[in-house]
Amino acid sequence: MSEGQATQPAGLLAKDPYELRVDQAADVTESAVRTALKTGDVGFLHSFTTGSTVDGPGVRVVAWTAGCQWRCLYCHNPDTWNMMNGMPVKLERAVDEVSKYRRGLKVMSGGLTISGGEALMQDRFVIRLFTAVKKLGVHTALDTNGYLGDRLTDEELKQVDLVILDLKTWDPERHIYLTSKPVEPTLNFARRLAQKGRPLWVRYVVVPGLTDDEDDINHTAAFAAGLGNVQRVDVLPFHQMGRYKWKKLGLDYQLDDVQPPPIELVQRVCEQFRAVGLKTY
Ligand code: SF4
């Protein structure tokens, strides 16, 4: 991208993840990145945000990681696809950042959520950060597409109090069309979490014309209900807040003409999840 296409923010804290952030790791060498990924000593973060009430229970600090292998057509934060757009942050600094808020998080029944991008691209950093903040009494939630769930051992999964799993579609072909990757690893991760009895929330984004097929949602809902560990489903209406990022990054955005779903459609999708016994929000 050319100069001046993005505003370059100064600090780790952002108002929200819709700030466009690029090239924050431009000075980091490839071998330093490889070492960081192997050890988890350093993470590459788009930003930290505070005060979230939509990324897990209570009020939460959210660490937004950089790096994602998927290319979802309706991704809101394509600047997080490239790990080098993330700011290199030492593990100790990330722990300190969360630690500043730990008392407030406890009072507000919240915790730390690590989201992305795809957080498990940096599995060593994520698990070390979770392990450290859990020792401080902070609740941990992992917001993930589940594709790299195999990177975590069963023992490491115990450091994750809650997994928030983004389900895009049940249909294998449609999944590849929507995300560029197969659905099976995500479903397998969900099955594994169920087998281990780990708490799970599901996220489902309603995009008119892309993820509103009634039959497909029925399959997705039946799968989620069959797991037995899904505590709630967050049904989220698509919005266009990320569109400007696609444009600024020079990416081909195919959803220019897609409107946010009407309330009736969102209600219908909620109803479909409720019909199989799941709670929706
Ligand atoms: S998985 Fe998330 S971060 Fe990755 S492309 Fe899809 S929506 Fe974007």
Short mmCIF file of C-alpha atoms and ligand atoms in Angstrom, two decimals, residues 67-78 80-81 116-118 145 166 168 178-179, ligand 1:
data_model
loop_
_atom_site.label_atom_id
_atom_site.label_comp_id
_atom_site.label_asym_id
_atom_site.label_seq_id
_atom_site.Cartn_x
_atom_site.Cartn_y
_atom_site.Cartn_z
CA GLY A 67 -2.50 -12.67 11.52
CA CYS A 68 -5.25 -14.76 9.94
CA GLN A 69 -5.15 -17.50 7.31
CA TRP A 70 -8.76 -17.03 6.32
CA ARG A 71 -10.11 -14.47 3.87
CA CYS A 72 -13.72 -14.04 4.85
CA LEU A 73 -15.73 -12.01 2.37
CA TYR A 74 -17.32 -10.10 5.24
CA CYS A 75 -14.24 -9.67 7.44
CA HIS A 76 -14.52 -6.43 9.42
CA ASN A 77 -10.81 -6.12 10.12
CA PRO A 78 -8.73 -7.13 7.08
CA THR A 80 -5.43 -8.02 10.96
CA TRP A 81 -4.80 -10.59 8.20
CA GLY A 116 -8.11 -11.30 16.13
CA GLY A 117 -7.30 -11.80 13.34
CA GLU A 118 -7.02 -15.41 14.33
CA ASN A 145 -12.42 -19.49 14.04
CA ASP A 166 -17.18 -18.21 15.04
CA LYS A 168 -19.78 -19.21 9.39
CA LEU A 178 -17.04 -17.48 2.28
CA THR A 179 -13.71 -17.97 4.07
S1 SF4 B 1 -11.55 -15.48 10.46
FE1 SF4 B 1 -12.02 -13.47 11.33
S2 SF4 B 1 -10.18 -12.22 11.05
FE2 SF4 B 1 -9.98 -14.04 9.73
S3 SF4 B 1 -10.74 -13.34 7.74
FE3 SF4 B 1 -12.45 -14.31 8.83
S4 SF4 B 1 -13.51 -12.64 9.87
FE4 SF4 B 1 -11.46 -11.88 9.27
#
